[in-house]
């Protein structure tokens, strides 16, 4: 039993860290399902959303800052759809992928210009001190991070909600049709521009949730954009 406790602690910690990365991976999956394109800009979206939230939270309650930051991410999605995606309808996936690289550089520079480049602390009101559970079974108990547990519950809820959305709603089925073939989807009356706007808006809100979790853990800083690259193993294991 003395050896089992540390093993379970490392196992739970690793699984919950993986869930934190899956919050970022969800954004990749959403865009890919709607366009068949790997969205290189997802990390920049996480950073921009987290910066928006933490700077707005300096002036208003956190809940109001979250709603306003979500509205900002919807506005960003609208701008991306109008300025970048709409002119590229029907282009090869590689062209769209290169466009997302351009979006990455733009969001990085625009976020630094608007919100600043300092490191900002984000307090979600979640206890920072770890919990110790199963102390009766294992000497010293098993360490559990409240933040990681919160992220696990949020990520699980998002996965369930998005799964239902893609498989049980008309818009979700339209998103999957668009991913299969843009021109064929348009030919049967699916409004491609509206579909892309919806999915980029949802991906922006998912990026905001991921930015909240990672920003409260690491601080809101420009290295958050690199978290997206570390989420690639999650995509490889779970599939796009």
Coordinates of C-alpha atoms in Angstrom, one line a residue:
X1 CA 0.0 0.0 0.0
X2 CA 2.9 2.4 0.7
X3 CA 4.0 2.1 -2.9
X4 CA 0.5 2.3 -4.3
X5 CA -0.1 5.8 -2.9
X6 CA 2.6 7.6 -4.8
X7 CA 1.7 5.7 -7.9
X8 CA -2.0 6.8 -7.7
X9 CA -0.9 10.4 -6.9
X10 CA 1.3 10.6 -10.0
X11 CA -1.4 8.8 -12.1
X12 CA -4.1 11.3 -11.1
X13 CA -1.8 14.2 -11.5
X14 CA -0.9 13.1 -15.0
X15 CA -4.4 12.4 -16.1
X16 CA -5.6 15.8 -14.9
X17 CA -2.7 17.6 -16.6
X18 CA -3.7 15.8 -19.7
X19 CA -7.2 17.1 -19.3
X20 CA -5.8 20.7 -19.1
X21 CA -4.2 20.1 -22.4
X22 CA -7.4 18.6 -23.8
X23 CA -9.1 22.0 -23.2
X24 CA -6.7 23.5 -25.8
X25 CA -7.1 20.4 -28.1
X26 CA -10.8 20.9 -28.2
X27 CA -10.4 24.1 -30.0
X28 CA -8.3 22.4 -32.7
X29 CA -10.9 19.7 -33.0
X30 CA -13.8 22.2 -33.5
X31 CA -12.1 24.0 -36.3
X32 CA -11.0 20.8 -38.0
X33 CA -14.5 19.4 -37.9
X34 CA -15.9 22.5 -39.5
X35 CA -13.3 23.1 -42.2
X36 CA -11.0 20.1 -42.4
X37 CA -8.1 22.5 -41.6
X38 CA -5.6 22.3 -38.7
X39 CA -6.0 25.7 -36.9
X40 CA -2.4 26.8 -36.1
X41 CA -3.9 29.9 -34.4
X42 CA -5.6 28.1 -31.5
X43 CA -2.7 28.8 -29.1
X44 CA -2.8 32.5 -30.0
X45 CA -6.6 32.5 -29.4
X46 CA -6.0 31.0 -26.0
X47 CA -3.5 33.7 -25.2
X48 CA -5.7 36.5 -26.5
X49 CA -8.8 35.3 -24.6
X50 CA -6.8 35.0 -21.4
X51 CA -5.3 38.4 -21.8
X52 CA -8.8 39.9 -22.5
X53 CA -10.2 38.2 -19.4
X54 CA -7.5 39.1 -16.9
X55 CA -7.3 42.8 -18.0
X56 CA -11.1 43.2 -18.0
X57 CA -11.2 41.6 -14.5
X58 CA -9.1 44.5 -13.2
X59 CA -12.1 46.8 -13.8
X60 CA -15.2 44.5 -13.2
X61 CA -16.3 41.3 -11.5
X62 CA -14.8 38.1 -12.9
X63 CA -18.2 36.8 -14.2
X64 CA -18.8 40.1 -16.1
X65 CA -15.3 40.0 -17.4
X66 CA -15.8 36.4 -18.6
X67 CA -19.0 37.4 -20.5
X68 CA -17.3 40.4 -22.1
X69 CA -14.2 38.4 -23.0
X70 CA -16.5 35.8 -24.6
X71 CA -18.2 38.6 -26.6
X72 CA -14.7 39.8 -27.7
X73 CA -13.8 36.3 -28.9
X74 CA -17.1 36.2 -30.9
X75 CA -16.1 39.5 -32.5
X76 CA -12.6 38.1 -33.3
X77 CA -14.3 35.1 -35.0
X78 CA -16.5 37.5 -37.0
X79 CA -13.5 39.5 -38.2
X80 CA -11.6 36.3 -39.1
X81 CA -14.5 34.9 -41.1
X82 CA -15.0 38.2 -43.0
X83 CA -11.4 39.2 -43.6
X84 CA -9.7 35.8 -44.0
X85 CA -12.0 32.8 -44.4
X86 CA -14.6 34.2 -46.8
X87 CA -12.2 35.1 -49.5
X88 CA -10.7 31.6 -49.3
X89 CA -13.8 29.6 -49.8
X90 CA -13.1 26.6 -52.0
X91 CA -9.3 26.9 -51.7
X92 CA -7.2 23.9 -50.8
X93 CA -6.7 23.0 -47.1
X94 CA -3.1 24.0 -47.3
X95 CA -4.0 27.6 -48.2
X96 CA -6.4 27.8 -45.2
X97 CA -3.7 26.3 -42.9
X98 CA -1.2 29.0 -44.0
X99 CA -4.0 31.6 -43.3
X100 CA -4.2 30.4 -39.7
X101 CA -0.5 31.0 -39.3
X102 CA -1.0 34.6 -40.4
X103 CA -3.9 34.9 -37.9
X104 CA -1.5 33.6 -35.2
X105 CA 1.0 36.4 -35.8
X106 CA -1.7 39.0 -36.0
X107 CA -3.4 38.0 -32.7
X108 CA 0.0 37.9 -30.9
X109 CA 0.9 41.4 -32.0
X110 CA -2.6 42.8 -31.6
X111 CA -3.0 41.3 -28.1
X112 CA 0.3 42.8 -27.0
X113 CA -0.7 46.2 -28.4
X114 CA -4.1 46.3 -26.8
X115 CA -3.5 44.4 -23.5
X116 CA 0.2 44.7 -22.8
X117 CA 3.0 42.2 -22.6
X118 CA 3.4 41.8 -18.8
X119 CA 2.7 38.7 -16.8
X120 CA -0.7 38.9 -15.1
X121 CA -2.0 36.8 -12.2
X122 CA -5.5 35.4 -12.7
X123 CA -7.4 34.5 -9.5
X124 CA -10.4 32.3 -10.1
X125 CA -11.2 32.0 -6.4
X126 CA -10.1 28.3 -6.4
X127 CA -8.0 27.3 -3.4
X128 CA -4.3 27.3 -4.3
X129 CA -3.4 24.8 -1.5
X130 CA -3.6 21.2 -2.5
X131 CA -6.0 18.8 -1.0
X132 CA -4.9 15.5 0.7
X133 CA -7.4 12.6 0.2
X134 CA -7.5 9.0 1.3
X135 CA -5.3 9.7 4.3
X136 CA -6.8 6.7 6.0
X137 CA -5.6 4.3 3.3
X138 CA -2.2 5.8 2.3
X139 CA 0.4 7.3 4.6
X140 CA 0.2 11.1 4.1
X141 CA -2.7 10.8 1.7
X142 CA -2.8 11.5 -2.0
X143 CA -2.2 15.1 -3.1
X144 CA -4.9 16.6 -5.4
X145 CA -4.9 20.0 -7.0
X146 CA -8.2 21.8 -6.8
X147 CA -7.5 23.7 -10.0
X148 CA -6.8 20.5 -11.9
X149 CA -10.0 19.0 -10.5
X150 CA -11.9 22.1 -11.6
X151 CA -10.4 21.9 -15.1
X152 CA -11.2 18.2 -15.3
X153 CA -14.9 18.8 -14.6
X154 CA -15.1 21.7 -17.0
X155 CA -13.4 19.8 -19.8
X156 CA -15.6 16.7 -19.2
X157 CA -18.7 18.9 -19.5
X158 CA -17.4 20.6 -22.7
X159 CA -16.7 17.2 -24.3
X160 CA -20.2 15.9 -23.5
X161 CA -21.8 19.1 -24.7
X162 CA -19.9 19.4 -27.9
X163 CA -20.4 15.7 -28.7
X164 CA -24.2 16.2 -28.3
X165 CA -23.9 19.4 -30.4
X166 CA -22.1 17.7 -33.3
X167 CA -24.3 14.6 -33.4
X168 CA -27.8 15.6 -32.3
X169 CA -28.3 19.1 -33.7
X170 CA -28.9 20.4 -37.2
X171 CA -26.0 22.9 -37.0
X172 CA -23.7 20.2 -35.7
X173 CA -24.5 17.9 -38.7
X174 CA -24.0 20.9 -41.0
X175 CA -20.6 21.5 -39.5
X176 CA -19.6 17.9 -40.2
X177 CA -20.9 18.2 -43.8
X178 CA -18.9 21.3 -44.4
X179 CA -15.7 19.5 -43.1
X180 CA -16.3 16.7 -45.6
X181 CA -16.7 19.0 -48.7
X182 CA -17.1 22.8 -48.8
X183 CA -18.6 23.0 -52.2
X184 CA -21.0 20.1 -51.8
X185 CA -22.3 21.5 -48.6
X186 CA -22.9 24.8 -50.3
X187 CA -24.7 23.1 -53.1
X188 CA -27.3 21.6 -50.8
X189 CA -28.0 25.0 -49.1
X190 CA -25.7 25.0 -46.1
X191 CA -24.5 28.6 -45.6
X192 CA -20.7 28.1 -45.3
X193 CA -19.9 31.5 -44.0
X194 CA -22.4 31.3 -41.2
X195 CA -21.2 27.8 -40.2
X196 CA -17.6 29.0 -40.1
X197 CA -18.7 32.0 -38.0
X198 CA -20.5 29.7 -35.5
X199 CA -17.6 27.3 -35.1
X200 CA -14.9 29.9 -34.8
X201 CA -17.1 31.6 -32.1
X202 CA -17.5 28.4 -30.2
X203 CA -13.7 27.7 -30.6
X204 CA -13.1 31.2 -29.2
X205 CA -15.2 30.5 -26.1
X206 CA -13.4 27.2 -25.6
X207 CA -10.1 29.0 -25.9
X208 CA -11.3 31.4 -23.2
X209 CA -12.1 28.5 -20.9
X210 CA -8.6 27.0 -21.6
X211 CA -7.0 30.4 -21.1
X212 CA -8.7 30.7 -17.7
X213 CA -7.4 27.3 -16.5
X214 CA -3.9 27.8 -17.8
X215 CA -3.7 31.5 -16.9
X216 CA -4.7 30.7 -13.3
X217 CA -2.0 28.0 -13.2
X218 CA 0.9 29.6 -14.9
X219 CA -0.1 33.3 -15.0
X220 CA -1.3 35.0 -18.2
X221 CA 1.8 35.5 -20.3
X222 CA 2.8 35.1 -23.9
X223 CA 4.3 31.7 -23.2
X224 CA 0.7 30.4 -23.0
X225 CA 0.6 30.3 -26.8
X226 CA 3.2 27.5 -26.6
X227 CA 0.8 25.4 -24.6
X228 CA -1.0 24.6 -27.8
X229 CA 2.1 22.8 -29.2
X230 CA 2.2 20.7 -26.1
X231 CA -1.5 19.7 -26.7
X232 CA -0.5 18.0 -30.0
X233 CA 0.0 14.6 -28.3
X234 CA -3.5 14.8 -27.1
X235 CA -4.7 15.3 -30.7
X236 CA -2.6 12.4 -31.9
X237 CA -3.9 10.1 -29.2
X238 CA -7.5 11.2 -29.3
X239 CA -7.8 12.0 -33.0
X240 CA -9.1 15.1 -34.8

